Coordinates of C-alpha atoms in Angstrom, one line a residue:
M661 CA 0.0 0.0 0.0
T662 CA 2.9 2.4 0.8
R663 CA 4.5 1.9 -2.6
R664 CA 1.1 2.6 -4.3
W665 CA 0.9 6.0 -2.5
D666 CA 4.5 6.8 -3.6
I667 CA 3.6 6.0 -7.2
A668 CA 0.4 8.0 -6.9
L669 CA 2.2 11.1 -5.5
L670 CA 4.9 10.9 -8.3
I671 CA 2.1 10.8 -10.9
V672 CA 0.5 13.8 -9.4
F673 CA 3.8 15.6 -9.3
A674 CA 4.4 14.7 -13.0
A675 CA 0.9 15.9 -13.9
V676 CA 1.6 19.3 -12.3
T677 CA 5.1 19.6 -13.7
F678 CA 4.7 18.3 -17.2
F679 CA 1.0 18.1 -18.1
L680 CA -0.6 21.1 -16.5
R681 CA 0.9 23.6 -19.0
L682 CA 1.8 21.2 -21.8
D683 CA 0.2 23.4 -24.5
Y684 CA 1.0 26.7 -22.9
L685 CA 3.9 27.7 -25.2
P686 CA 3.4 27.9 -29.0
I687 CA 5.0 25.4 -31.3
R688 CA 8.7 26.1 -31.5
G689 CA 12.0 24.8 -32.8
E690 CA 11.9 21.3 -34.3
E691 CA 8.5 20.5 -32.9
S692 CA 6.7 21.5 -36.1
R693 CA 9.1 19.4 -38.2
R694 CA 8.3 16.4 -36.1
G695 CA 4.6 17.0 -36.2
Q696 CA 4.5 17.6 -40.0
A697 CA 6.5 14.5 -40.7
A698 CA 4.1 12.5 -38.6
R699 CA 1.1 13.9 -40.3
E700 CA 2.5 13.1 -43.7
L701 CA 2.9 9.5 -42.7
V702 CA -0.9 9.4 -42.7
E703 CA -1.4 11.6 -45.7
T704 CA 1.0 9.6 -47.9
G705 CA 0.2 6.2 -46.5
D706 CA 3.9 5.6 -46.4
W707 CA 4.9 4.2 -43.0
V708 CA 8.5 3.3 -44.0
V709 CA 10.0 6.6 -45.4
L710 CA 9.3 9.9 -43.8
H711 CA 8.3 13.0 -45.9
Q712 CA 8.3 16.8 -45.6
Q713 CA 6.1 18.5 -48.2
R714 CA 5.9 15.1 -50.0
Q715 CA 9.7 15.1 -50.4
Q716 CA 11.6 12.2 -48.8
Y717 CA 13.1 13.0 -45.3
V718 CA 15.4 10.0 -44.7
N719 CA 17.8 11.1 -41.9
K720 CA 15.8 9.7 -39.0
P721 CA 14.2 6.3 -38.1
P722 CA 10.4 6.5 -38.0
M723 CA 9.3 5.1 -34.6
F724 CA 9.1 8.5 -32.8
Y725 CA 6.8 9.7 -35.7
W726 CA 4.7 6.5 -35.4
I727 CA 4.2 7.4 -31.7
L728 CA 3.2 11.0 -32.6
V729 CA 0.7 9.7 -35.1
A730 CA -0.9 7.5 -32.5
S731 CA -1.2 10.5 -30.1
A732 CA -2.5 13.0 -32.6
E733 CA -4.9 10.8 -34.5
S734 CA -6.4 9.4 -31.4
Q735 CA -7.1 12.9 -30.1
G736 CA -8.5 14.5 -33.3
G737 CA -5.6 16.5 -34.7
Y738 CA -2.0 17.8 -34.6
N739 CA -1.6 20.6 -32.1
P740 CA 0.8 21.4 -29.2
W741 CA -0.9 19.1 -26.8
T742 CA -1.1 16.0 -29.0
I743 CA 2.4 16.2 -30.3
R744 CA 3.9 16.9 -26.9
L745 CA 2.0 14.3 -25.0
P746 CA 4.4 11.4 -25.8
S747 CA 7.3 13.4 -24.3
A748 CA 5.4 14.1 -21.1
I749 CA 4.3 10.5 -20.8
A750 CA 7.9 9.3 -21.5
H751 CA 9.3 11.4 -18.8
T752 CA 6.6 10.3 -16.3
L753 CA 7.4 6.6 -17.1
T754 CA 11.1 7.4 -16.7
M755 CA 10.4 8.8 -13.2
L756 CA 8.4 5.7 -12.2
L757 CA 11.3 3.5 -13.6
L758 CA 13.8 5.4 -11.4
Y759 CA 11.5 4.9 -8.4
L760 CA 11.2 1.2 -9.1
Y761 CA 15.0 0.9 -9.5
G762 CA 15.9 2.9 -6.4
S763 CA 13.2 1.5 -4.1
T764 CA 13.8 -2.1 -5.0
L765 CA 17.6 -2.0 -4.6
L766 CA 17.8 0.4 -1.7
S767 CA 14.9 2.3 -0.1
R768 CA 11.7 4.2 -0.8
F769 CA 13.5 7.5 0.0
T770 CA 16.1 6.6 -2.6
G771 CA 13.6 5.8 -5.2
I772 CA 11.5 8.9 -4.7
T773 CA 14.7 11.1 -4.7
M774 CA 15.9 9.5 -8.0
A775 CA 12.6 10.3 -9.6
L776 CA 12.3 13.8 -8.4
V777 CA 16.0 14.7 -9.1
F778 CA 15.6 13.6 -12.7
S779 CA 12.3 15.4 -13.3
T780 CA 13.6 18.7 -11.9
M781 CA 16.8 19.0 -13.8
M782 CA 16.6 22.3 -15.7
A783 CA 16.9 20.6 -19.1
I784 CA 14.4 17.9 -18.3
L785 CA 11.7 20.4 -17.2
E786 CA 11.9 21.9 -20.7
Q787 CA 12.3 18.6 -22.6
G788 CA 9.3 17.1 -20.9
M789 CA 7.1 19.8 -22.4
Y790 CA 8.6 19.7 -25.9
A791 CA 7.9 17.4 -28.8
E792 CA 11.4 16.1 -29.2
I793 CA 12.9 12.8 -30.0
E794 CA 15.2 12.8 -26.9
S795 CA 12.4 12.4 -24.5
V796 CA 11.2 9.1 -25.8
F797 CA 14.7 8.0 -26.6
T798 CA 15.8 8.7 -23.0
M799 CA 13.0 6.5 -21.7
F800 CA 14.1 3.5 -23.8
I801 CA 17.8 4.0 -23.0
A802 CA 17.2 4.3 -19.3
S803 CA 14.7 1.4 -19.3
S804 CA 17.2 -0.9 -21.0
L805 CA 20.0 -0.1 -18.6
L806 CA 18.2 0.2 -15.3
L807 CA 16.0 -2.9 -15.8
W808 CA 19.0 -4.9 -16.9
H809 CA 20.9 -4.0 -13.8
L810 CA 17.9 -4.6 -11.6
G811 CA 17.3 -8.0 -13.2
Y812 CA 21.0 -8.9 -12.8
L813 CA 21.3 -7.9 -9.1
K814 CA 17.9 -9.5 -8.2
D815 CA 18.6 -12.7 -10.2
W816 CA 15.7 -12.6 -12.5
G817 CA 17.6 -15.1 -14.7
P818 CA 19.5 -14.5 -18.0
Y819 CA 16.5 -14.9 -20.3
K820 CA 14.2 -12.5 -18.4
T821 CA 17.1 -10.0 -18.1
W822 CA 18.7 -10.0 -21.6
I823 CA 15.7 -10.4 -24.0
P824 CA 13.3 -7.7 -22.7
C825 CA 16.2 -5.3 -22.5
Y826 CA 17.3 -5.9 -26.0
I827 CA 13.7 -5.3 -27.1
L828 CA 13.9 -1.9 -25.4
V829 CA 17.3 -1.3 -27.1
A830 CA 15.7 -2.0 -30.5
M831 CA 12.9 0.4 -29.8
G832 CA 15.5 3.0 -28.9
M833 CA 17.4 2.5 -32.1
L834 CA 14.2 2.8 -34.1
V835 CA 13.5 6.1 -32.3
K836 CA 16.9 7.7 -32.9
G837 CA 19.8 5.5 -33.9
L838 CA 23.1 4.0 -33.0
Q839 CA 23.4 5.5 -29.5
A840 CA 21.0 2.9 -28.1
P841 CA 23.1 -0.3 -28.7
I842 CA 26.3 1.5 -28.0
Y843 CA 25.2 2.9 -24.7
F844 CA 23.6 -0.4 -23.6
G845 CA 26.3 -2.8 -25.0
G846 CA 29.1 -0.6 -23.7
G847 CA 27.7 0.0 -20.3
V848 CA 26.5 -3.5 -19.6
G849 CA 29.6 -5.1 -21.2
L850 CA 32.0 -3.0 -19.3
Y851 CA 30.2 -3.7 -16.0
L852 CA 30.3 -7.5 -16.6
L853 CA 34.0 -7.2 -17.5
V854 CA 34.7 -5.4 -14.2
R855 CA 32.9 -8.1 -12.3
R856 CA 34.5 -10.8 -14.5
D857 CA 31.1 -12.5 -14.9
W858 CA 31.9 -14.3 -18.1
K859 CA 29.1 -16.8 -17.6
F860 CA 26.4 -14.1 -17.7
L861 CA 28.1 -12.2 -20.5
F862 CA 28.3 -15.2 -22.8
H863 CA 25.1 -16.9 -21.8
P864 CA 22.9 -18.1 -24.7
A865 CA 20.2 -15.7 -23.5
H866 CA 22.5 -12.8 -24.5
F867 CA 22.9 -14.1 -28.0
L868 CA 19.1 -14.8 -28.2
G869 CA 18.6 -11.2 -27.1
L870 CA 20.9 -10.0 -29.9
F871 CA 18.9 -12.0 -32.4
V872 CA 15.6 -10.5 -31.2
F873 CA 17.2 -7.0 -31.4
V874 CA 18.2 -7.6 -35.1
A875 CA 14.9 -9.2 -36.0
L876 CA 12.9 -6.2 -34.6
L877 CA 15.1 -3.7 -36.5
S878 CA 14.8 -5.7 -39.7
I879 CA 11.0 -5.3 -39.7
W880 CA 11.5 -1.6 -40.7
W881 CA 15.1 -1.5 -42.0
I882 CA 14.8 -4.2 -44.7
P883 CA 11.8 -2.5 -46.5
F884 CA 13.5 0.9 -46.1
V885 CA 16.8 -0.3 -47.6
S886 CA 15.0 -2.1 -50.4
R887 CA 13.6 1.3 -51.5
M888 CA 16.4 3.7 -50.5
G889 CA 19.6 1.7 -50.7
V890 CA 22.1 0.4 -48.1
K891 CA 24.0 3.7 -47.8
V892 CA 20.9 5.7 -47.0
G893 CA 19.8 2.9 -44.6
I894 CA 23.0 3.2 -42.7
S895 CA 23.0 7.0 -42.6
A896 CA 19.4 7.0 -41.1
F897 CA 21.1 5.6 -38.0
T898 CA 24.6 7.1 -38.1
G899 CA 24.7 10.0 -40.6
E900 CA 24.6 12.9 -38.1
A901 CA 27.0 11.2 -35.6
V902 CA 29.6 10.4 -38.4
A903 CA 29.4 14.1 -39.5
R904 CA 30.2 15.3 -36.0
I905 CA 33.0 12.8 -35.4
F906 CA 35.1 13.8 -38.4
T907 CA 35.0 17.5 -38.0
L908 CA 37.9 19.2 -36.1
K909 CA 36.6 22.8 -36.0
G910 CA 36.4 24.2 -32.6
F911 CA 37.7 21.1 -30.9
L912 CA 39.6 22.7 -28.0
G913 CA 36.9 25.3 -27.3
H914 CA 34.3 22.5 -27.3
L915 CA 36.2 20.5 -24.7
W916 CA 35.8 23.1 -22.0
Y917 CA 32.5 24.6 -23.1
F918 CA 30.6 21.3 -23.2
P919 CA 31.0 20.4 -19.5
V920 CA 30.2 23.9 -18.4
R921 CA 27.1 24.0 -20.5
Q922 CA 26.0 20.6 -19.2
F923 CA 26.6 21.7 -15.6
S924 CA 23.9 24.4 -16.0
D925 CA 21.8 22.0 -18.0
M926 CA 21.5 19.7 -14.9
A927 CA 21.1 22.5 -12.3
P928 CA 20.6 22.4 -9.4
W929 CA 21.7 18.8 -8.9
S930 CA 25.0 19.1 -10.9
T931 CA 26.5 20.9 -7.9
F932 CA 26.4 17.7 -5.8
L933 CA 28.3 15.7 -8.4
L934 CA 31.4 17.8 -7.7
L935 CA 31.9 15.6 -4.6
F936 CA 33.0 12.8 -6.9
T937 CA 36.2 14.8 -7.6
L938 CA 37.3 13.9 -4.0
P939 CA 39.2 10.6 -4.0
S940 CA 37.9 9.7 -0.6
F941 CA 34.3 10.0 -1.8
W942 CA 34.7 6.9 -4.0
K943 CA 35.2 4.8 -0.8
N944 CA 32.8 3.2 1.7
W945 CA 29.7 3.0 -0.4
G946 CA 28.4 -0.2 1.3
E947 CA 25.2 -1.6 -0.3
K948 CA 25.2 1.3 -2.8
R949 CA 28.5 0.2 -4.3
Q950 CA 27.1 -1.7 -7.2
V951 CA 24.7 1.0 -8.1
V952 CA 27.5 3.6 -8.1
I953 CA 29.9 1.4 -10.2
F954 CA 27.2 0.5 -12.8
S955 CA 26.1 4.2 -13.2
A956 CA 29.6 5.5 -13.4
L957 CA 30.6 2.9 -16.1
C958 CA 27.5 3.8 -18.2
I959 CA 28.4 7.4 -18.1
L960 CA 32.1 6.6 -18.9
V961 CA 30.9 4.8 -22.0
A962 CA 28.4 7.5 -23.2
Y963 CA 30.2 10.7 -22.3
P964 CA 33.1 10.6 -24.7
S965 CA 30.8 10.0 -27.7
V966 CA 29.2 13.5 -27.3
W967 CA 32.0 15.4 -25.5
L968 CA 34.9 14.7 -27.8
P969 CA 33.3 15.2 -31.2
P970 CA 33.3 18.9 -32.1
G971 CA 29.8 20.2 -32.5
G972 CA 28.3 17.5 -30.2
A973 CA 25.4 19.2 -28.5
V974 CA 24.6 18.9 -24.8
R975 CA 21.1 17.6 -25.6
Y976 CA 22.8 14.4 -27.0
I977 CA 23.9 13.4 -23.5
R978 CA 20.5 14.1 -21.9
T979 CA 19.6 10.5 -22.7
M980 CA 21.9 9.6 -19.8
Y981 CA 20.4 12.0 -17.3
P982 CA 18.4 9.3 -15.6
I983 CA 21.7 7.5 -14.9
L984 CA 23.2 10.8 -13.7
A985 CA 20.1 11.2 -11.5
V986 CA 21.0 7.9 -9.9
L987 CA 24.5 9.2 -9.2
V988 CA 23.2 12.4 -7.8
T989 CA 20.9 10.5 -5.5
M990 CA 23.7 8.4 -4.2
V991 CA 25.5 11.6 -3.3
L992 CA 22.4 13.0 -1.6
C993 CA 21.9 9.8 0.4
R994 CA 25.5 9.9 1.5
L995 CA 25.1 13.5 2.6
V996 CA 22.1 12.5 4.6
E997 CA 23.8 9.5 6.2
R998 CA 27.3 10.9 6.9
Q999 CA 26.8 14.4 8.1
A1000 CA 29.9 14.2 10.4
E1001 CA 32.4 14.2 7.6
R1002 CA 34.0 17.6 7.4
G1003 CA 34.2 17.7 3.6
I1004 CA 30.5 16.9 3.4
Q1005 CA 29.6 19.6 5.8
I1006 CA 31.5 22.2 3.9
H1007 CA 30.2 21.2 0.5
W1008 CA 26.6 21.1 1.8
R1009 CA 26.9 24.5 3.4
I1010 CA 28.3 26.0 0.2
A1011 CA 25.6 24.4 -2.0
M1012 CA 22.7 25.5 0.3
S1013 CA 24.1 29.1 0.5
F1014 CA 24.6 29.2 -3.3
W1015 CA 21.0 28.1 -4.1
G1016 CA 19.6 30.3 -1.4
I1017 CA 21.2 33.3 -2.9
F1018 CA 20.2 32.2 -6.4
A1019 CA 16.5 32.0 -5.3
I1020 CA 16.7 35.6 -3.9
V1021 CA 18.3 36.8 -7.2
S1022 CA 15.7 35.1 -9.3
S1023 CA 12.9 36.7 -7.3
G1024 CA 14.5 40.1 -8.1
L1025 CA 14.7 39.2 -11.7
A1026 CA 11.0 38.4 -11.8
I1027 CA 10.1 41.8 -10.4
A1028 CA 12.5 43.5 -12.8
M1029 CA 10.9 41.7 -15.7
A1030 CA 7.4 42.8 -14.6
A1031 CA 8.7 46.4 -14.3
G1032 CA 10.0 46.3 -18.0
A1033 CA 13.7 46.2 -17.3
F1034 CA 14.2 43.6 -20.0
E1035 CA 12.0 45.0 -22.6
K1036 CA 14.9 45.1 -25.1
S1037 CA 15.2 41.4 -24.8
R1038 CA 11.4 41.0 -25.2
L1039 CA 11.1 39.3 -21.8
H1040 CA 8.2 40.2 -19.6
L1041 CA 6.2 38.9 -16.7
P1042 CA 2.7 40.0 -15.5
Y1043 CA 3.0 41.6 -12.0
P1044 CA 0.7 39.0 -10.3
M1045 CA 2.9 36.2 -11.6
A1046 CA 6.1 38.0 -10.7
I1047 CA 4.9 38.7 -7.1
L1048 CA 3.7 35.1 -6.6
F1049 CA 7.0 33.6 -7.8
S1050 CA 9.0 36.1 -5.7
L1051 CA 7.2 35.1 -2.6
I1052 CA 7.8 31.4 -3.4
A1053 CA 11.5 32.0 -4.1
I1054 CA 12.1 34.1 -1.0
S1055 CA 10.4 31.5 1.2
I1056 CA 12.5 28.7 -0.3
S1057 CA 15.6 30.8 0.1
I1058 CA 14.9 31.1 3.8
G1059 CA 14.4 27.4 4.1
L1060 CA 17.7 26.6 2.3
F1061 CA 19.7 28.9 4.6
W1062 CA 18.1 27.2 7.5
A1063 CA 19.0 23.8 6.1
S1064 CA 22.7 24.8 5.5
R1065 CA 23.5 23.3 9.0
I1066 CA 23.2 19.7 7.9
T1067 CA 21.1 17.1 9.9
T1068 CA 19.0 14.2 8.6
V1069 CA 15.8 16.2 8.8
R1070 CA 17.2 19.4 7.4
S1071 CA 18.9 17.7 4.5
R1072 CA 15.7 16.0 3.5
V1073 CA 13.8 19.3 3.8
A1074 CA 16.4 21.0 1.6
I1075 CA 16.1 18.3 -1.1
G1076 CA 12.3 19.0 -1.1
L1077 CA 12.8 22.7 -1.3
L1078 CA 15.1 22.4 -4.3
V1079 CA 12.6 20.2 -6.0
G1080 CA 9.8 22.7 -5.3
F1081 CA 12.0 25.6 -6.4
M1082 CA 12.7 24.1 -9.8
A1083 CA 9.2 22.8 -10.5
L1084 CA 7.4 26.0 -9.4
G1085 CA 10.0 28.2 -10.9
N1086 CA 9.5 26.6 -14.3
L1087 CA 5.7 27.0 -14.1
F1088 CA 5.5 30.6 -12.7
F1089 CA 8.8 32.1 -14.0
I1090 CA 10.5 30.3 -16.9
L1091 CA 7.5 29.4 -19.0
P1092 CA 5.7 32.9 -18.8
A1093 CA 9.0 34.6 -19.5
R1094 CA 9.7 32.4 -22.4
K1095 CA 6.2 32.8 -23.8
S1096 CA 6.5 36.6 -23.7
R1097 CA 9.2 36.6 -26.5
L1098 CA 8.1 33.7 -28.7
V1099 CA 6.5 34.3 -32.1
D1100 CA 3.4 32.3 -32.7
P1101 CA 2.4 32.4 -36.4
K1102 CA -0.6 30.1 -36.1
E1103 CA -3.4 32.8 -36.3
A1104 CA -1.7 34.7 -39.2
I1105 CA -1.3 31.4 -41.2
L1106 CA -5.0 30.5 -40.7
R1107 CA -6.2 34.0 -41.6
F1108 CA -4.2 33.9 -44.8
H1109 CA -5.6 30.5 -45.7
D1110 CA -9.1 31.9 -45.5
Q1111 CA -8.2 34.6 -48.1
I1112 CA -7.3 32.1 -50.8
P1113 CA -10.0 31.3 -53.3
K1114 CA -11.3 27.8 -53.0
D1115 CA -10.4 26.9 -56.6
K1116 CA -6.7 27.9 -56.0
Q1117 CA -4.0 25.9 -54.4
L1118 CA -1.0 27.5 -52.7
V1119 CA 2.4 26.2 -54.0
S1120 CA 5.9 26.8 -52.6
L1121 CA 8.9 27.9 -54.5
G1122 CA 11.4 25.5 -52.9
R1123 CA 10.9 23.9 -49.5
L1124 CA 9.3 26.0 -46.7
G1125 CA 9.9 26.3 -43.0
H1126 CA 8.2 23.4 -41.2
K1127 CA 6.4 25.8 -38.9
F1128 CA 4.3 27.2 -41.8
T1129 CA 3.5 23.8 -43.3
F1130 CA 2.5 22.4 -39.9
W1131 CA -0.2 25.1 -39.3
Y1132 CA -1.3 25.4 -42.9
P1133 CA -4.5 23.3 -43.2
E1134 CA -3.7 21.8 -46.6
P1135 CA -0.7 20.2 -48.3
I1136 CA 1.6 22.6 -50.1
P1137 CA 3.2 21.2 -53.3
V1138 CA 6.8 22.1 -53.9
I1139 CA 8.0 23.4 -57.3
K1140 CA 11.4 24.5 -58.4
W1141 CA 12.3 28.2 -58.3
P1142 CA 10.8 29.6 -61.6
E1143 CA 13.2 30.4 -64.4
N1144 CA 10.6 31.8 -66.8
E1145 CA 7.1 33.3 -66.8
S1146 CA 5.4 30.1 -67.8
A1147 CA 6.3 28.3 -64.5
L1148 CA 3.1 29.6 -63.0
N1149 CA -0.3 30.4 -64.4
D1150 CA -1.7 33.9 -64.2
G1151 CA -3.5 34.4 -60.8
D1152 CA -1.7 31.5 -59.1
W1153 CA -0.8 31.8 -55.4
F1154 CA 2.7 31.0 -54.3
C1155 CA 5.0 31.4 -51.3
F1156 CA 8.7 31.1 -50.5
Q1157 CA 10.9 31.4 -47.4
H1158 CA 13.5 34.1 -47.3
L1159 CA 16.0 35.7 -44.9
G1160 CA 16.4 39.5 -44.8
S1161 CA 14.5 42.3 -46.5
K1162 CA 15.9 42.2 -50.0
L1163 CA 13.7 39.8 -52.0
P1164 CA 15.0 37.6 -54.9
K1165 CA 13.8 38.4 -58.4
L1166 CA 11.0 36.5 -60.0
P1167 CA 10.6 36.2 -63.8
F1168 CA 7.0 37.6 -63.7
R1169 CA 4.9 40.4 -62.3
W1170 CA 3.4 39.6 -58.9
E1171 CA 1.9 41.2 -55.9
K1172 CA 2.8 40.6 -52.3
V1173 CA -0.2 39.3 -50.3
A1174 CA 1.3 38.6 -46.9
V1175 CA 4.5 38.3 -44.9
I1176 CA 4.4 35.9 -42.0
S1177 CA 7.3 35.8 -39.5
M1178 CA 9.1 32.5 -39.0
D1179 CA 11.5 33.9 -36.4
R1180 CA 11.6 32.0 -33.1
N1181 CA 11.6 35.1 -30.9
R1182 CA 10.2 38.6 -31.4
K1183 CA 12.7 41.2 -32.5
P1184 CA 13.0 44.9 -31.3
G1185 CA 10.8 47.2 -33.4
G1186 CA 8.8 44.4 -34.8
R1187 CA 11.6 43.5 -37.3
I1188 CA 11.3 40.2 -39.2
I1189 CA 14.4 38.3 -40.2
K1190 CA 13.1 34.9 -41.4
A1191 CA 9.7 35.0 -43.1
I1192 CA 7.3 33.3 -45.5
H1193 CA 6.5 35.7 -48.3
I1194 CA 3.2 35.0 -50.0
G1195 CA 2.3 36.4 -53.4
R1196 CA 0.0 36.1 -56.4
K1197 CA 1.1 36.1 -60.0
L1198 CA -0.4 39.1 -61.8
F1199 CA -2.1 38.7 -65.2
T1200 CA 0.1 39.6 -68.2
P1201 CA -1.1 42.5 -70.5
T1202 CA -2.0 39.9 -73.1
E1203 CA -4.1 38.0 -70.7
V1204 CA -5.8 41.1 -69.4
S1205 CA -6.7 42.1 -73.0
M1206 CA -8.0 38.6 -73.8
R1207 CA -10.2 38.8 -70.6
K1208 CA -11.6 42.2 -71.6
D1209 CA -12.4 40.9 -75.1
A1210 CA -14.1 37.8 -73.7
T1211 CA -16.1 40.0 -71.4
A1212 CA -17.1 42.4 -74.2
N1213 CA -18.3 39.5 -76.4

C-alpha cells in the first residue's frame, strides 16, 4: 500500500510539472518538423519513409513519428498538446522507472529522490514539455540499462534479463539511432568485465537477445533499404554522428564549453556531483557500491561519444540524465547519512548558500521583468505572476539557509525545497518569461488560408519552413524556383521562405499578399528576419486584353 501511495504522488507531481501547462507555449524549434512528418505518414500512407512536403526525409528512423501519429490521430488533430503528449508520458514513465529501481535495490526514499531529481533538472523540465525525440529515446535507453541492472542484481535469470532489455534497445534504435546499442552494450559489457562475470556475458540468452534485437530492427530496416539503398539505410542511424566525429573545427573550445554547458543543464543537482572529484568520496559505499559502479561505467561509455566530437550538442547526453540522477541521489543519500564528515559539511553549506542566494536573485529578476527592465530582450512577466514567484522564491531561500546546517531532517527538507523551487520556478517564471518573447504564427497562417479562393492551391517555390507547413491546413506542393514566366499560371498563389529584407527576383509580375514571420523570438521594433512571403502572380497584359475581349463579347 505504501508503494502505491508513492507512485500516486509521483504521478500527481508529473501531472503538475509536465502536463498542467503542456500546451502553454506555442510550437517552436523542431516541434513543427516532427509534427509535420508524422502527419505526412498518414497523408501519404507511407509508413516506411518519412516525408516533408511530400519530399523524402530520410535522416531519421520512424518510430518516434509513429508514436506522434498514435497520439495525434487518437485525439483528433495535430496541435501542441497532442504532439507533446508522448514526451510528457515518456518522462513520467522514466520517473516511475527510477522509483522502481531505487526503491527495489535500496529504499523508498532513494527511489523517490531519484525520480524527483531527474524530473527537476533544468533541461528535463523543458524537454518534458517539448515534442522532441530525446524524451522518448531517453525512456528507452534508461529502461534498458536500469531494468537490466535490476534483473542482474535481483537474479531474474538470464532470459528474463537479456531479452526484454534488447527489445527496449531495438525500440531506442528505431527512435533515434546507433546510440541505443552503443550505450547499452558498452555500459553493460564494461560492467560485466569489471565483475568478471563471463558466464552471464556469454550466456545463450545474451545471443538470443541480440537475435531479437536484429529481428525487430529488420521489420523496418529491410523494407527501407530495399527502397532507399544500403547507404541511406545506414545513414538513417549514423549520418549525423559520423558528420560530428570527423570535423575538427572548434575542438579545444568544445572540450571546455561542453562540461560547463552541461553543468547548467543539470542544475541544481549538478553541484552535488562535484563531490566525486574527491578521491575519498569513492570509498565506503556499502550496499550502494554496485549502483554507483554501474552508473559510473555507463556514463564513462556514453560521455566521450558526445563530449569529444566537435559540435556535439549537450542535448545528446541528456539520454543519460536518468543515470546521472542515480549518481546524484547516491551523493544526496551519503550526505544525509554521513553528516559528520567535514568535507561533506563544507560542501553542503556552500551548496545550500549558493542556491539560497540564487533563489533571492531570481525573485529580483522576476520583479524586474514585470517592471519592464528587460523590454529590449522582449522578456516580460505579469505583475501577479512575478509577485507570486518572488514570494515562493524568498520562502524557499529562507528554508535553504536554515538547512545549511546539515542534519538528517534538514537535508531532506532541503532536497524537497530544491525540487519545489525548480518545479514552481518553471511553471511561474521560466514558462511565462519564455512565452513573452516567442513568435506564434498560427493565427496569421490560418487567416491567410481563409483569403485564398477555394479553386486555388498554394504552391511553394522550394521547401518551406516546417512551422508554416505544420499550421497550414492543406498540403503545399513544392515546385522549383521559376526560371521563366510560364512556370506559374496567371493568378496562381505561391509562397517562399527568405532571410532578410531584399527579396529575390522572379521572372514575372506579382503582388505581395502577406509576410508571416518564422522567427523564433520577437525582434525589437517588430523586425522580421526569417519570413514566409506569400504572393499572387499578376495577369500579363495579353491575358488582361483577352479577358476584356471575352467580357465584351
